[in-house]
GROMACS .gro file of C-alpha atoms in nm:
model
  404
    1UNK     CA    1  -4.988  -0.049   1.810
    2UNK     CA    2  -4.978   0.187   2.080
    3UNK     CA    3  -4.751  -0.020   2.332
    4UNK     CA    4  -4.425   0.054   2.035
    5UNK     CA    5  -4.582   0.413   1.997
    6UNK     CA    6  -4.540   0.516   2.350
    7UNK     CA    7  -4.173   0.282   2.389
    8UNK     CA    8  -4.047   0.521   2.076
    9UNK     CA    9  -4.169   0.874   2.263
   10UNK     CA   10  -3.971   0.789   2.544
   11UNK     CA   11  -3.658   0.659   2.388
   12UNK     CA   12  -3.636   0.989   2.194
   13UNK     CA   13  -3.702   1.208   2.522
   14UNK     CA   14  -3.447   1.020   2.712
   15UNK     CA   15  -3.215   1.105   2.423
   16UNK     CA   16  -3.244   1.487   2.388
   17UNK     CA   17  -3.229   1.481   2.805
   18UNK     CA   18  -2.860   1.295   2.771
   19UNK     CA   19  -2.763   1.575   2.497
   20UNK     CA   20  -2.894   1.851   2.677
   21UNK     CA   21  -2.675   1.759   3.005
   22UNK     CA   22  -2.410   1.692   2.766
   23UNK     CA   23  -2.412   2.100   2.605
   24UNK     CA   24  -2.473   2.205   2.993
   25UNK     CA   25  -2.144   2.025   3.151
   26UNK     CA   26  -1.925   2.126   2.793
   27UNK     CA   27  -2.057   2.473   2.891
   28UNK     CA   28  -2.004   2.451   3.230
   29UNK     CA   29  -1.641   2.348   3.145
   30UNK     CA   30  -1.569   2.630   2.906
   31UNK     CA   31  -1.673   2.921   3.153
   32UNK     CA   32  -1.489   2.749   3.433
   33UNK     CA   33  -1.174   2.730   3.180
   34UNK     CA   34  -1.243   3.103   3.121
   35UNK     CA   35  -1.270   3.209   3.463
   36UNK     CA   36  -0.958   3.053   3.585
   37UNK     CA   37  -0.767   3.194   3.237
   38UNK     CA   38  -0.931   3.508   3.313
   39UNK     CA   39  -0.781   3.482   3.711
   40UNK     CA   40  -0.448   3.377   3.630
   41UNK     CA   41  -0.360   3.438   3.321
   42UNK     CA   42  -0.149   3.768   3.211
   43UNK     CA   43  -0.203   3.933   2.898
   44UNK     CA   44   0.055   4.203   2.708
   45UNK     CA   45  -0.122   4.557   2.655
   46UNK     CA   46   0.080   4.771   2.454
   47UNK     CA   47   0.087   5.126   2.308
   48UNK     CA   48   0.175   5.176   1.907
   49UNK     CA   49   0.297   5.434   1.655
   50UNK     CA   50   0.388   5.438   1.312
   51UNK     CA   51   0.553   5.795   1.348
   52UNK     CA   52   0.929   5.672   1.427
   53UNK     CA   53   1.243   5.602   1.250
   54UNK     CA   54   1.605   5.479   1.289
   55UNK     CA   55   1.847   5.715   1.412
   56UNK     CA   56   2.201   5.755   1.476
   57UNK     CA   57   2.245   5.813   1.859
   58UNK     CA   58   2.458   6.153   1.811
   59UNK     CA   59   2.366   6.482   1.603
   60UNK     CA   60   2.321   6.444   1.266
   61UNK     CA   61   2.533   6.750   1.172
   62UNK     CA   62   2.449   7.013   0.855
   63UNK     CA   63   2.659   7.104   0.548
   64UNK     CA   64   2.653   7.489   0.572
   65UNK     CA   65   2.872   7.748   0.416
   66UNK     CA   66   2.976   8.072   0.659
   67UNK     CA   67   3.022   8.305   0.338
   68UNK     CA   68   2.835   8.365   0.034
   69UNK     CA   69   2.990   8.293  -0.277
   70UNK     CA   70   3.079   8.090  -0.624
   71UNK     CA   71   3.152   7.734  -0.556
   72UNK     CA   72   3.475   7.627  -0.704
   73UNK     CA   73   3.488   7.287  -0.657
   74UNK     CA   74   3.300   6.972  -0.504
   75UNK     CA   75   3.514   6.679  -0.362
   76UNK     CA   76   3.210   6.430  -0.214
   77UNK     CA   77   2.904   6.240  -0.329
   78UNK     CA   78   2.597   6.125  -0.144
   79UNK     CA   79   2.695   5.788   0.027
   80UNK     CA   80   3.054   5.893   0.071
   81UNK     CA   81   3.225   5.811   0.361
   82UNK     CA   82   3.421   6.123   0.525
   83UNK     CA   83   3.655   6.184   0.819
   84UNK     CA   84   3.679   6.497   1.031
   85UNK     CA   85   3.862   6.794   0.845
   86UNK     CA   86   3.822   6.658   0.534
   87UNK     CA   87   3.743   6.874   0.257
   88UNK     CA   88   3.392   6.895   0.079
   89UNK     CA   89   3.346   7.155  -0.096
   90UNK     CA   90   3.563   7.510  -0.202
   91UNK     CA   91   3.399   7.817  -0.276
   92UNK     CA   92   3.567   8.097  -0.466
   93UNK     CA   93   3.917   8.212  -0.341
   94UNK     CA   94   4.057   8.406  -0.629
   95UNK     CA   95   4.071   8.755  -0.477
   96UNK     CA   96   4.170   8.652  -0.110
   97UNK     CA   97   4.473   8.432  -0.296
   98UNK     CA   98   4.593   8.735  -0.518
   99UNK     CA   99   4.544   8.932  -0.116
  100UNK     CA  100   4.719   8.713   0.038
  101UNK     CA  101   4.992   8.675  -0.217
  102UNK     CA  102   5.026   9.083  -0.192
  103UNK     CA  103   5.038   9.045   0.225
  104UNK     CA  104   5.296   8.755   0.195
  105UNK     CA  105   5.538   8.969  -0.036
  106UNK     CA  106   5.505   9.263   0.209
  107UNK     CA  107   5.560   9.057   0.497
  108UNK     CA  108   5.849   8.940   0.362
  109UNK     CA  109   6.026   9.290   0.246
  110UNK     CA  110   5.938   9.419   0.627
  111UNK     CA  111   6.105   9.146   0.793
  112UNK     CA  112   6.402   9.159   0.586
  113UNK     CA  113   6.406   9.542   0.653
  114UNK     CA  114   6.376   9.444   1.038
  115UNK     CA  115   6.677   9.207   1.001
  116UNK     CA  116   6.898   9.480   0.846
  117UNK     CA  117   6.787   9.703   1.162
  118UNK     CA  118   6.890   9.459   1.357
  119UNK     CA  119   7.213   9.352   1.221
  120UNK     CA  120   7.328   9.706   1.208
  121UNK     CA  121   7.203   9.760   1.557
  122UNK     CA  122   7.428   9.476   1.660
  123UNK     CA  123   7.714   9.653   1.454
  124UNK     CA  124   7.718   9.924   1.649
  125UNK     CA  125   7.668   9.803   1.972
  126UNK     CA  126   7.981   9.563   1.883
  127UNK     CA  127   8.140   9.930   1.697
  128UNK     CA  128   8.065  10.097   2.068
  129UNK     CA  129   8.216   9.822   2.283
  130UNK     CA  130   8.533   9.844   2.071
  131UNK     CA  131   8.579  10.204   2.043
  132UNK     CA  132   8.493  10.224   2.448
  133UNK     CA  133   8.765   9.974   2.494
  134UNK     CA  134   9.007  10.143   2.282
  135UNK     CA  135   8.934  10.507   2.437
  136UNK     CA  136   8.940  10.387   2.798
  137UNK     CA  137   9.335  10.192   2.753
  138UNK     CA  138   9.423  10.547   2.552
  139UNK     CA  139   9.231  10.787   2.835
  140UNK     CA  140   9.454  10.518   3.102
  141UNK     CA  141   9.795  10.568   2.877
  142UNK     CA  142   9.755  10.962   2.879
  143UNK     CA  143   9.659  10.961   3.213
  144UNK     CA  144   9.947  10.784   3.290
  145UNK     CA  145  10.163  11.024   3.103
  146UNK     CA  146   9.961  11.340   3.295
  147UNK     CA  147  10.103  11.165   3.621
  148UNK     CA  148  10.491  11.162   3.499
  149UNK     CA  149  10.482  11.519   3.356
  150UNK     CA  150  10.304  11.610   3.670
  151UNK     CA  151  10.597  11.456   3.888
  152UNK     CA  152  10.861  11.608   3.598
  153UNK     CA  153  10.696  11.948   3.650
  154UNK     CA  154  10.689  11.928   3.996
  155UNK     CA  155  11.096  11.845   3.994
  156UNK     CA  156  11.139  12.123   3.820
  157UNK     CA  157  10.951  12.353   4.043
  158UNK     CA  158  11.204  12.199   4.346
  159UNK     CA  159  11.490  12.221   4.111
  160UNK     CA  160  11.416  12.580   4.035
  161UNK     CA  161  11.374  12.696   4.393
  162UNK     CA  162  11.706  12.534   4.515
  163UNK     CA  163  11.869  12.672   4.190
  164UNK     CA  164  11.737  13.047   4.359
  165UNK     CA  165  11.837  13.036   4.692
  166UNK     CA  166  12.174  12.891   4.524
  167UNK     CA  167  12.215  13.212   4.318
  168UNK     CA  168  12.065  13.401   4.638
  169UNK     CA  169  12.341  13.240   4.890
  170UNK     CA  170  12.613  13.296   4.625
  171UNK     CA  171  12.689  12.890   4.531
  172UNK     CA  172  12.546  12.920   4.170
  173UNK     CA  173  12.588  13.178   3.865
  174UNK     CA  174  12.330  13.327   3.700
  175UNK     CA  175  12.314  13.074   3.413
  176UNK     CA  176  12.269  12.816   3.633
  177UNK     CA  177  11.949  12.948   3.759
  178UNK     CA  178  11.834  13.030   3.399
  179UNK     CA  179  11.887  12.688   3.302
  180UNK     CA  180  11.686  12.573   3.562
  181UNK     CA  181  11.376  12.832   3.480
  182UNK     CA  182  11.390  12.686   3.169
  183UNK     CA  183  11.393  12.381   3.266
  184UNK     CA  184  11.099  12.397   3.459
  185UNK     CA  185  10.872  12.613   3.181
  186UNK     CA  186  10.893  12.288   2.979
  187UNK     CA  187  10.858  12.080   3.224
  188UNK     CA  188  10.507  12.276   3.313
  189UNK     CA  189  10.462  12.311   2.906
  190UNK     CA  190  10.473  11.928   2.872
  191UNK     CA  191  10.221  11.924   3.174
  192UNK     CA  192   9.979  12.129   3.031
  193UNK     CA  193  10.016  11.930   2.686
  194UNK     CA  194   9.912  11.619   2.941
  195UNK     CA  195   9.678  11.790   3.075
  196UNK     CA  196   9.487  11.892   2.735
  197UNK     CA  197   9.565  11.532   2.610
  198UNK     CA  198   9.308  11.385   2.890
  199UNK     CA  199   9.059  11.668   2.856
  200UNK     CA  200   9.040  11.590   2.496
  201UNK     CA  201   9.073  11.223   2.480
  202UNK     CA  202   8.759  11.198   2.778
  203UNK     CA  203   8.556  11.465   2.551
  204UNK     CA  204   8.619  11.304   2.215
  205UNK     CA  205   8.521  10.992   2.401
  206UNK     CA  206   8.193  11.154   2.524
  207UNK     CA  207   8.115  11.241   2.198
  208UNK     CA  208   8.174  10.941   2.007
  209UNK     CA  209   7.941  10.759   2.268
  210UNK     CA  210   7.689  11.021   2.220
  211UNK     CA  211   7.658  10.986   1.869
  212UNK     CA  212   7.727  10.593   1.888
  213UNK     CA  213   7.408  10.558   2.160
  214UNK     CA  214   7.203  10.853   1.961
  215UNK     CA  215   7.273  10.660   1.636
  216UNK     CA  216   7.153  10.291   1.844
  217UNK     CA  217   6.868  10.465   1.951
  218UNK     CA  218   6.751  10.596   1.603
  219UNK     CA  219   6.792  10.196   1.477
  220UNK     CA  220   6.609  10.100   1.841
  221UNK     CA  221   6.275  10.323   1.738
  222UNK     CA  222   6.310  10.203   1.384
  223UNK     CA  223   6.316   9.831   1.479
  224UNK     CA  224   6.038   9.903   1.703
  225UNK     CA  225   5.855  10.074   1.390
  226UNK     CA  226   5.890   9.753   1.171
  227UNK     CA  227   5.823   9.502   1.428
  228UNK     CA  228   5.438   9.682   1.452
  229UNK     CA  229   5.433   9.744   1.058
  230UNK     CA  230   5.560   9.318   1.120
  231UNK     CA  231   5.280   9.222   1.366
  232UNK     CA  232   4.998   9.451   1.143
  233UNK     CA  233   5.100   9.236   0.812
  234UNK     CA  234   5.105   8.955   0.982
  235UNK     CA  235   4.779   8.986   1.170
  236UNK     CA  236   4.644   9.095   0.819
  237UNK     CA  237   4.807   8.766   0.660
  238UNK     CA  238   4.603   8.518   0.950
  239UNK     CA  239   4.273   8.770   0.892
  240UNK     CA  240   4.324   8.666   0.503
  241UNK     CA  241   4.401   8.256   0.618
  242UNK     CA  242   4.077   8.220   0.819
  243UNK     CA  243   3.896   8.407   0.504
  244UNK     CA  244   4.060   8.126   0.325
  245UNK     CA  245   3.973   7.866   0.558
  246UNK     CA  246   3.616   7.975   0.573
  247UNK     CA  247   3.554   7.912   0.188
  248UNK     CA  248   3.655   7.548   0.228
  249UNK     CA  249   3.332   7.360   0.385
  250UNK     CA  250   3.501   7.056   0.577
  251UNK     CA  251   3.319   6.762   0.788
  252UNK     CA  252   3.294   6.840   1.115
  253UNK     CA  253   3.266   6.488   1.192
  254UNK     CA  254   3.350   6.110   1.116
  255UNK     CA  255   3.026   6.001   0.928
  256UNK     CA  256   2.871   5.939   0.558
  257UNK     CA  257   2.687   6.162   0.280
  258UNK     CA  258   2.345   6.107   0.318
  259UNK     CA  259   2.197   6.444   0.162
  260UNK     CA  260   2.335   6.631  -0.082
  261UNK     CA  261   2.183   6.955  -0.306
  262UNK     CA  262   2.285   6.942  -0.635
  263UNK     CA  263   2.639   7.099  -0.643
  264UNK     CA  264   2.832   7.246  -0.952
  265UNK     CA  265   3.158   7.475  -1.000
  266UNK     CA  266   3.002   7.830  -1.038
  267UNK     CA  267   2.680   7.779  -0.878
  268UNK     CA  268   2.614   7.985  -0.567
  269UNK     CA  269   2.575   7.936  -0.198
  270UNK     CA  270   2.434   8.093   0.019
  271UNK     CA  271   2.604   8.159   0.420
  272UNK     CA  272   2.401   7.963   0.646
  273UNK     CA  273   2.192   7.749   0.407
  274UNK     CA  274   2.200   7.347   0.474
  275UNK     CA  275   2.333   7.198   0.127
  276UNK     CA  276   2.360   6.863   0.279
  277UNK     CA  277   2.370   6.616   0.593
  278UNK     CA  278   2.647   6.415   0.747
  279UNK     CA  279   2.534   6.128   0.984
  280UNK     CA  280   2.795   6.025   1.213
  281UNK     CA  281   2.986   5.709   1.253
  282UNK     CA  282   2.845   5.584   1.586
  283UNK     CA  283   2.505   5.364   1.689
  284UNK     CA  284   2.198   5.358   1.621
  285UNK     CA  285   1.876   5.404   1.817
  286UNK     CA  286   1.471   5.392   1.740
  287UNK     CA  287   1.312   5.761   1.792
  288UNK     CA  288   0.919   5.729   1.818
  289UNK     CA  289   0.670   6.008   1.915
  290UNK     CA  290   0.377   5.868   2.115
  291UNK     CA  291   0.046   6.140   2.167
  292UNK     CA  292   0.092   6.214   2.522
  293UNK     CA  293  -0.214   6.062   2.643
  294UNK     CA  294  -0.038   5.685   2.543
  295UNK     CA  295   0.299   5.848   2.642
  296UNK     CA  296   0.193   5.862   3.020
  297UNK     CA  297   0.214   5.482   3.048
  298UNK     CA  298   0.540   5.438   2.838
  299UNK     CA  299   0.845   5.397   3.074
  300UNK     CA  300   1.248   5.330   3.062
  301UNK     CA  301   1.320   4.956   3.046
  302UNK     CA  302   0.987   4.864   2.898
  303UNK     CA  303   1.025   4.598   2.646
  304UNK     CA  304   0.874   4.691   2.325
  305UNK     CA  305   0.894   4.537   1.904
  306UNK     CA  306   1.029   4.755   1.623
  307UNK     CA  307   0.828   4.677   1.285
  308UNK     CA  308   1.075   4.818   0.941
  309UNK     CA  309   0.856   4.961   0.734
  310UNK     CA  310   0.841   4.853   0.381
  311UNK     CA  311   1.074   4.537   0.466
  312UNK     CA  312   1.156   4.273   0.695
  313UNK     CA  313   1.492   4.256   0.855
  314UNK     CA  314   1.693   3.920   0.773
  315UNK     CA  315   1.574   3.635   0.983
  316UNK     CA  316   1.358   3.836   1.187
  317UNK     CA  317   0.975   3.909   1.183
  318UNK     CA  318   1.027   4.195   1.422
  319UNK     CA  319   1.306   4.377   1.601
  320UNK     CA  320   1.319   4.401   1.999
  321UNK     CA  321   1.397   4.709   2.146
  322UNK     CA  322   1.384   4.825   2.469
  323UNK     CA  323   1.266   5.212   2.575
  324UNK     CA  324   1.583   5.373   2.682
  325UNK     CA  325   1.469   5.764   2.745
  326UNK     CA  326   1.124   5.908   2.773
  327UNK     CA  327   1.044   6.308   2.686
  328UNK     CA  328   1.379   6.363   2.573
  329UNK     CA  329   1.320   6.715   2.313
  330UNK     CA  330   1.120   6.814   2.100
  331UNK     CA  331   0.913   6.600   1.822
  332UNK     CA  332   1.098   6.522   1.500
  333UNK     CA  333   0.753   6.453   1.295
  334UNK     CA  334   0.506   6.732   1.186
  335UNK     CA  335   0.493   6.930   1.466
  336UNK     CA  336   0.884   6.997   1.542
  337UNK     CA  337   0.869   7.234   1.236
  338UNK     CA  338   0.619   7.470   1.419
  339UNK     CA  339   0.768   7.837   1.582
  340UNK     CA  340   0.657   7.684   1.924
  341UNK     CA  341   0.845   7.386   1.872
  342UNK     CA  342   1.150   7.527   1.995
  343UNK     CA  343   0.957   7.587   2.331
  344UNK     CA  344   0.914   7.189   2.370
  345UNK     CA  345   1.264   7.090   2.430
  346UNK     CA  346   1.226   7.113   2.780
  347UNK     CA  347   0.958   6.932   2.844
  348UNK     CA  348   0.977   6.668   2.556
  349UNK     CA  349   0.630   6.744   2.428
  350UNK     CA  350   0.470   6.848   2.101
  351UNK     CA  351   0.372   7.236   2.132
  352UNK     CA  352   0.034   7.228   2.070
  353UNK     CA  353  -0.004   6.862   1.918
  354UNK     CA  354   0.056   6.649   2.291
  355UNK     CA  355   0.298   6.441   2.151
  356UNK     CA  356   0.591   6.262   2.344
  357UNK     CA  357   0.963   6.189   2.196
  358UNK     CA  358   1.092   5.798   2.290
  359UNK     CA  359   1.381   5.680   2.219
  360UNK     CA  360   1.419   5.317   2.182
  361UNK     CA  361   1.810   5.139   2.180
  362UNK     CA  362   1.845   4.837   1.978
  363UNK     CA  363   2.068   4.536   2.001
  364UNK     CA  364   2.373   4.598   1.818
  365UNK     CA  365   2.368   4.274   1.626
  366UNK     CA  366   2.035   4.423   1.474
  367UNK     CA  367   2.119   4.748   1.467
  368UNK     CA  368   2.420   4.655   1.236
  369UNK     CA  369   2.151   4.583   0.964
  370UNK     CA  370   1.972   4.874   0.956
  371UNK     CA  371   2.073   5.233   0.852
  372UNK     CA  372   1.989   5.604   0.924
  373UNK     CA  373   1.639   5.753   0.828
  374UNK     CA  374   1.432   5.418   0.829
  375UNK     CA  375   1.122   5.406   0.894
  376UNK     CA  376   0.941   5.154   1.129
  377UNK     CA  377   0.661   5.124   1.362
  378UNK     CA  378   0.733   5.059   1.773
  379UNK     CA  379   0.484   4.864   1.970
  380UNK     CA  380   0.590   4.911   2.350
  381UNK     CA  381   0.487   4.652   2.601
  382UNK     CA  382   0.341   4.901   2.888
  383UNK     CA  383   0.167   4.652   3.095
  384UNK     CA  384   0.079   4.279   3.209
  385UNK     CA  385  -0.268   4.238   3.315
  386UNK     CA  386  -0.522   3.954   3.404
  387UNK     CA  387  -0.816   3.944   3.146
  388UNK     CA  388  -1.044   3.936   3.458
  389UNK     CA  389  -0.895   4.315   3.565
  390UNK     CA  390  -0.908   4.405   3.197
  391UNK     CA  391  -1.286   4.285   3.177
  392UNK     CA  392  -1.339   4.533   3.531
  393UNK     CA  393  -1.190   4.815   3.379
  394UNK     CA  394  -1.402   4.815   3.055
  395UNK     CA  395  -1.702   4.801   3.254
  396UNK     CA  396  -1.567   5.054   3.461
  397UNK     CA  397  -1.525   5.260   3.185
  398UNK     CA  398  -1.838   5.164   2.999
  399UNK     CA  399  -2.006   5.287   3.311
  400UNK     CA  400  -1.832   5.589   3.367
  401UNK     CA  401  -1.949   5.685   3.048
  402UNK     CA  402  -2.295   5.603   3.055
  403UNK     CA  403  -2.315   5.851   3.379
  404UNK     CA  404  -2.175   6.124   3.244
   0.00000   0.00000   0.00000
């Protein structure tokens, strides 16, 4: 009996010896598998945030009033498509129409006055050039006359000297040379009429011109009197347009309604105050904020996924985007609202939270699908490494830590 006892001892050690090479060389196997997956193999490290959203690429632009007042009508809705100029809402005009109405009329009865200045101004003028026409060919026709009574008179100056030495050498009679004297007084009496003629005609003329240019110059200073009352009511008429214009809130931009207080006829607005948002027409980008520490090792042109949150796009588990601009303002989420937020636009960092704004662009066949203000989470591929480097720089780490 002890011959099959000792035969079955060894037939079960030989078996647990085959099975133990067997777990050895499967062991063997797996770490060698490891180690060259670990040496050549590259895995995807990447840095996440939940705190981003879809964006439109350009400003989204605020619905503000410049002037306090009553609103009198509202022409838009939330979701309402809008182009630039268009009207959106009208405040209270009443009193700056019944103004403006009052201006207008003025206006009007000034520059009607200004055309009657001017029309008479031309009157004259025309008057002036007629009348100096007409005096210069009557000054030239009694000069003309002056001339022949000034020849006739000097005849009869001759006439009356020969007609003395006549009576003197005994050829003529004494009526002879009294015909002659008298003769000659007439001739010098129509002379002096010729004479006075010119004087009077060239001071008459003087005169008329005088008045004429005095009269001109009266209508020149009151033209020049209406055309500033003119340019005052008409400067006063544009100051009461831009009032106008300022009490009608238009859109600044091509976009749509996406915010939008609650807006009746009579309620009141306040200048400045945001009463809605207009996002432009235009594409759309991914805005994350990363804490600066993960921020350091996000870079433009890194490759990164785009999780909507709530839903998942159309055919797609995830979105790819790709990191287009790194520190580019300040943080949109939490910390933008702070007073030292305005500090971080140059840098691109929170103000005292170390946070980093990225912005992501999108495909545009995806970004056709998704809209302004959603929220989504960005994973962004920052680095390929071999699991054997990974492995080192845990234990690196791990070590670090332990000595300090």
């Amino acid at each position: 009996m002890a011959t099959p006892f000792f035969s079955s001892l060894r037939s079960i050690e030989s078996d647990d010896s085959r099975h133990w090479i067997g777990w050895v060389g499967l062991a063997v196997a797996l770490a060698s598998a490891w180690c060259v997956w670990a040496v050549l193999a590259h895995v995807a490290l990447y840095e996440s945030t939940s705190e981003a959203r879809i964006e439109v690429a350009s400003p989204v632009h605020e619905i503000t009033s410049a002037v306090s007042d009553q609103i009198r009508s509202v022409h838009v809705a939330v979701g309402d498509s809008v182009a630039p100029g268009q009207l959106l809402i009208e405040l209270d005009r009443t009193i700056q129409e019944y103004e403006r109405e009052e201006r207008r009329a003025e206006l009007e009865a000034l520059e009607r006055q200004l055309t009657g200045v001017a029309d008479e101004g031309q009157a004259i003028a025309t008057a002036l050039q007629a009348a100096r026409r007409a005096e210069t060919a009557a000054l030239a026709e009694a000069r003309a006359q002056l001339r022949e009574a000034t020849a006739a008179a000097e005849r009869g100056r001759e006439d009356l000297a020969r007609a003395k030495t006549r009576v003197e050498q005994g050829r003529a009679t004494r009526d002879e040379l009294e015909e002659a004297e008298r003769v000659a007084a007439e001739l010098e009496a129509a002379l002096a009429v010729r004479s006075l003629t010119v004087e009077r005609l060239e001071r008459e003329g003087g005169s008329r011109r005088a008045d004429r240019m005095a009269e001109a110059a009266g209508l020149e200073t009151q033209r020049a009197e209406l055309e500033s009352r003119v340019d005052v009511a008409r400067s006063a008429l544009a100051r009461i347009d831009a009032e106008l214009e300022r009490r009608q809130i238009v859109a600044s931009v091509a976009g749509r309604i996406t915010d939008l207080d609650t807006l009746v006829p009579g309620s009141w607005i306040e200048a400045g105050a945001s009463v809605g948002r207009i996002v432009p027409s235009g594409p759309l980008h991914v805005v994350a904020e990363f804490p600066e520490t993960a921020a350091i090792r996000v870079a433009e042109g890194q490759m990164s996924r785009v999780y909507v949150t709530g839903r998942r796009p159309e055919g797609d588990e995830t979105l790819v985007a790709q990191v287009s601009r790194v520190g580019t303002g300040a943080p949109r989420f939490g910390a933008a609202a702070s007073p030292a937020g305005t500090a971080a636009v140059r840098s691109g960092t929170g103000p005292t939270t170390g946070r980093v704004r990225v912005e992501l662009s999108l495909p545009g066949e995806v970004a056709s699908r998704l809209h302004h203000g959603l929220p989504v989470s960005v994973e962004v591929e920052v680095e390929r490494v071999r699991p054997l480097d990974l492995l080192l720089r845990v234990v690196g780490r791990a070590a670090r830590t332990r000595r300090a």
